[in-house]
Coordinates of C-alpha atoms and ligand atoms in Angstrom, one line a residue:
X177 CA 0.0 -32.0 -16.0
X178 CA 1.7 -31.3 -12.7
X179 CA 3.0 -28.0 -11.5
X180 CA 6.5 -29.4 -11.1
X181 CA 8.7 -28.5 -8.1
X182 CA 7.5 -25.4 -6.3
X183 CA 10.5 -23.4 -5.7
X184 CA 9.1 -20.3 -3.8
X185 CA 11.5 -19.0 -1.1
X186 CA 14.0 -21.6 -2.0
X187 CA 17.1 -21.1 0.2
X188 CA 19.5 -21.4 -2.7
X189 CA 18.1 -18.4 -4.4
X190 CA 20.6 -15.5 -4.4
X191 CA 18.1 -12.7 -5.1
X192 CA 14.7 -11.7 -3.9
X193 CA 11.5 -12.0 -5.9
X194 CA 8.7 -9.6 -5.0
X195 CA 5.4 -9.3 -6.9
X196 CA 2.6 -6.7 -6.6
X197 CA -1.0 -7.9 -7.2
X198 CA -4.4 -6.5 -7.0
X199 CA -7.3 -5.2 -9.2
X200 CA -6.9 -2.6 -11.8
X201 CA -6.6 0.8 -10.2
X202 CA -5.3 -0.5 -6.8
X203 CA -2.0 1.5 -7.0
X204 CA 0.4 -1.3 -7.8
X205 CA 2.6 0.8 -10.0
X206 CA 3.0 3.5 -7.5
X207 CA 4.0 1.1 -4.8
X208 CA 6.4 -0.8 -7.0
X209 CA 8.0 2.6 -7.9
X210 CA 8.4 3.6 -4.2
X211 CA 9.9 0.3 -3.3
X212 CA 12.3 0.4 -6.3
X213 CA 13.5 3.9 -5.2
X214 CA 14.0 2.9 -1.6
X215 CA 16.0 -0.2 -2.5
X216 CA 18.1 1.7 -5.0
X217 CA 18.9 4.4 -2.4
X218 CA 20.0 1.5 -0.2
X219 CA 22.5 0.5 -2.9
X220 CA 20.6 -2.6 -4.1
X221 CA 20.5 -3.9 -7.7
X222 CA 16.9 -3.9 -8.7
X223 CA 15.1 -5.2 -11.8
X224 CA 11.7 -3.7 -12.3
X225 CA 9.4 -5.6 -14.6
X226 CA 5.8 -6.6 -15.3
X227 CA 3.5 -9.1 -16.9
X228 CA 2.2 -9.2 -19.4
X229 CA 4.8 -7.5 -21.5
X230 CA 8.1 -7.7 -19.7
X231 CA 10.0 -8.8 -22.8
X232 CA 9.9 -8.1 -26.6
X233 CA 7.8 -11.2 -27.2
X234 CA 5.7 -10.2 -24.2
X235 CA 4.9 -6.8 -25.7
X236 CA 3.4 -8.6 -28.7
X237 CA 1.4 -11.0 -26.5
X238 CA 0.3 -8.1 -24.3
X239 CA -1.1 -6.4 -27.4
X240 CA -3.2 -9.5 -28.2
X241 CA -4.5 -10.1 -24.7
X242 CA -5.4 -6.5 -23.8
X243 CA -6.3 -4.9 -27.2
X244 CA -7.5 -7.6 -29.6
X245 CA -11.1 -6.7 -30.6
X246 CA -13.4 -9.6 -30.4
X247 CA -13.4 -12.9 -28.5
X248 CA -10.4 -14.7 -27.3
X249 CA -11.2 -18.3 -26.1
X250 CA -10.6 -18.6 -22.4
X251 CA -8.1 -21.4 -22.8
X252 CA -6.2 -19.5 -25.5
X253 CA -6.1 -16.4 -23.2
X254 CA -4.8 -18.5 -20.3
X255 CA -2.1 -19.9 -22.6
X256 CA -1.1 -16.5 -24.0
X257 CA -0.5 -15.2 -20.4
X258 CA 1.4 -18.4 -19.6
X259 CA 3.5 -18.0 -22.8
X260 CA 4.4 -14.5 -21.9
X261 CA 5.2 -15.7 -18.4
X262 CA 7.4 -18.6 -19.4
X263 CA 9.6 -16.5 -21.7
X264 CA 9.8 -13.6 -19.2
X265 CA 10.8 -15.8 -16.3
X266 CA 13.4 -17.7 -18.2
X267 CA 15.0 -14.7 -20.0
X268 CA 14.6 -11.9 -17.4
X269 CA 13.6 -13.0 -13.9
X270 CA 15.7 -16.1 -13.3
X271 CA 18.9 -14.5 -14.6
X272 CA 18.3 -11.5 -12.3
X273 CA 17.6 -13.7 -9.3
X274 CA 20.8 -15.8 -10.1
X275 CA 22.8 -12.5 -10.1
X276 CA 21.4 -11.7 -6.6
X277 CA 19.2 -8.8 -7.7
X278 CA 15.9 -7.9 -6.2
X279 CA 13.1 -8.4 -8.9
X280 CA 10.1 -6.1 -8.4
X281 CA 7.3 -7.3 -10.7
X282 CA 3.9 -5.9 -11.4
X283 CA 1.6 -9.0 -11.6
X284 CA 2.5 -12.7 -11.8
X285 CA 0.7 -16.0 -11.6
X286 CA -1.8 -14.9 -8.9
X287 CA -3.2 -12.5 -11.7
X288 CA -3.8 -15.5 -13.9
X289 CA -5.6 -17.5 -11.2
X290 CA -7.7 -14.4 -10.2
X291 CA -8.6 -13.1 -13.6
X292 CA -8.7 -16.2 -15.8
X293 CA -10.2 -18.2 -13.0
X294 CA -12.8 -15.5 -12.3
X295 CA -14.2 -16.0 -15.8
X296 CA -15.7 -19.2 -14.2
X297 CA -14.7 -21.2 -17.3
X298 CA -11.3 -22.4 -16.0
X299 CA -10.6 -23.8 -12.5
X300 CA -8.2 -22.2 -10.1
X301 CA -6.1 -25.3 -9.9
X302 CA -5.7 -25.8 -13.7
X303 CA -4.7 -22.1 -14.3
X304 CA -2.2 -22.3 -11.4
X305 CA -0.7 -25.6 -12.7
X306 CA -0.3 -24.1 -16.2
X307 CA 1.7 -21.2 -14.7
X308 CA 3.8 -23.4 -12.5
X309 CA 4.6 -25.6 -15.5
X310 CA 5.4 -22.4 -17.6
X311 CA 7.8 -21.1 -14.9
X312 CA 9.2 -24.4 -13.6
X313 CA 7.6 -23.8 -10.4
X314 CA 8.9 -20.3 -9.5
X315 CA 7.0 -18.7 -6.7
X316 CA 7.7 -15.2 -5.3
X317 CA 9.4 -14.6 -1.9
X318 CA 6.8 -11.9 -1.2
X319 CA 3.5 -11.0 -2.8
X320 CA 2.0 -7.7 -1.9
X321 CA -1.7 -7.7 -2.5
X322 CA -3.2 -4.2 -2.7
X323 CA -6.8 -4.9 -1.9
X324 CA -9.5 -2.4 -3.0
X325 CA -13.2 -2.4 -3.4
X326 CA -13.8 -2.5 -7.2
X327 CA -16.2 0.4 -7.0
X328 CA -13.4 2.6 -5.5
X329 CA -11.0 1.3 -8.1
X330 CA -13.4 2.2 -10.9
X331 CA -13.5 5.8 -9.6
X332 CA -9.7 5.9 -9.7
X333 CA -9.6 4.6 -13.3
X334 CA -12.3 7.0 -14.5
X335 CA -10.2 9.9 -13.1
X336 CA -7.2 8.7 -15.1
X337 CA -9.1 9.4 -18.3
X338 CA -7.4 6.6 -20.2
X339 CA -9.4 4.2 -22.5
X340 CA -10.2 0.9 -20.7
X341 CA -8.4 -2.3 -21.9
X342 CA -10.4 -5.6 -22.4
X343 CA -10.2 -6.7 -18.8
X344 CA -10.7 -3.3 -17.3
X345 CA -13.9 -3.0 -19.4
X346 CA -15.4 -6.2 -17.8
X347 CA -18.6 -5.9 -15.7
X348 CA -18.4 -5.0 -12.0
X349 CA -19.3 -8.6 -11.0
X350 CA -16.2 -9.9 -12.7
X351 CA -14.1 -7.5 -10.7
X352 CA -15.8 -8.5 -7.5
X353 CA -14.9 -12.2 -8.2
X354 CA -11.3 -11.2 -9.0
X355 CA -11.0 -9.5 -5.7
X356 CA -12.4 -12.5 -3.8
X357 CA -10.1 -14.8 -5.6
X358 CA -7.1 -12.7 -4.7
X359 CA -8.1 -12.7 -1.1
X360 CA -8.6 -16.5 -1.1
X361 CA -5.2 -16.9 -2.6
X362 CA -3.7 -14.7 0.2
X363 CA -5.5 -16.7 2.9
X364 CA -4.2 -20.0 1.5
X365 CA -0.6 -18.8 1.6
X366 CA -0.2 -16.2 4.4
X367 CA 3.5 -16.6 4.6
X368 CA 4.0 -15.4 1.0
X369 CA 1.3 -12.7 1.0
X370 CA 1.2 -9.3 2.6
X371 CA -2.3 -8.0 2.2
X372 CA -2.7 -4.2 2.5
X373 CA -5.8 -2.0 2.4
X374 CA -5.1 0.0 -0.8
X375 CA -7.4 2.9 0.2
X376 CA -4.8 3.9 2.8
X377 CA -2.4 6.8 1.8
X378 CA 0.5 5.7 -0.4
X379 CA 3.1 6.6 2.1
X380 CA 1.6 4.4 4.8
X381 CA 1.4 1.5 2.4
X382 CA 5.0 2.0 1.3
X383 CA 6.1 1.9 5.0
X384 CA 4.3 -1.5 5.4
X385 CA 6.0 -2.9 2.4
X386 CA 9.5 -1.7 3.5
X387 CA 9.0 -3.2 6.9
X388 CA 8.4 -6.6 5.4
X389 CA 11.3 -6.1 3.0
X390 CA 13.7 -5.3 5.8
X391 CA 12.9 -8.6 7.5
X392 CA 13.2 -10.6 4.3
X393 CA 16.6 -8.9 3.5
X394 CA 17.8 -9.5 7.0
X395 CA 16.8 -13.1 6.8
X396 CA 19.4 -13.4 4.0
Ligands
LIG1845 P1 -1.7 -4.2 -16.0 O1 -0.4 -4.3 -16.7 O2 -1.8 -4.1 -14.5 O3 -2.6 -3.1 -16.7 P2 -2.3 -1.5 -16.8 O4 -1.1 -1.4 -17.6 O5 -3.5 -1.1 -17.5 O6 -2.2 -1.1 -15.4 O7 -2.5 -5.5 -16.4 C1 -3.1 -5.7 -17.5 C2 -4.4 -6.6 -17.3 O8 -4.0 -7.9 -17.6 C3 -5.1 -6.5 -16.1 O9 -6.4 -6.1 -16.3 C4 -5.0 -7.9 -15.5 C5 -4.8 -8.7 -16.7 N1 -4.0 -10.0 -16.4 C6 -4.7 -11.2 -16.5 O10 -5.8 -11.3 -16.8 N2 -3.9 -12.4 -16.4 C7 -2.6 -12.4 -16.1 O11 -2.0 -13.4 -15.9 C8 -2.0 -11.1 -15.9 C9 -0.5 -11.1 -15.6 C10 -2.7 -9.9 -16.2

């Protein structure tokens, strides 16, 4: 299987595709919300979405991957995330990009590479190829990686007082591998990634994201 044509940053794209990545508890939702508010105040049309679970079908898949009790075979798990992604990109994200909207998305294919790859059963390249096949090669214009030490992230999650989902409940070594994988992905594609220290104040992080957005929007 090949990944097909990789279409990240393609000049013909009318809209802008921005994804937020990072471990659980890194503050993606806060930053995505701040960016959405800033863009809307500037009069932009914004679609705010997430994976898994950005569509009706996706909500059903999300329930399986995050809340099913008992084992899910690693290849099945990777295919479930890819199925969610395929449907979401075709029915929500590509139409929004074609309209010229800014799409702000919580998690995308880098999460699959980091999480499904970090289980050590599946290789980084095969997980990535599966996602590229599922999305016909769609890559974001910008991926903001909120990097945080898993021990600090765990303290934030504990303070939230919500029950852990399947992946949050994984051992610390798993989350250390996820973090390393995200950083390796960012190092391999420095043009697409903006890596930020997620322990910084939210306002400072939002400023850094806006600065990058300004130059992307100015570039057309
Ligand atoms: P998320 O929506 O960020 O969780 P929450 O709503 O609790 O903040 O992500 C759900 C989990 O799914 C997260 O632990 C990472 C995992 N995940 C994968 O393992 N692979 C993927 O491809 C994606 C998109 C998420």
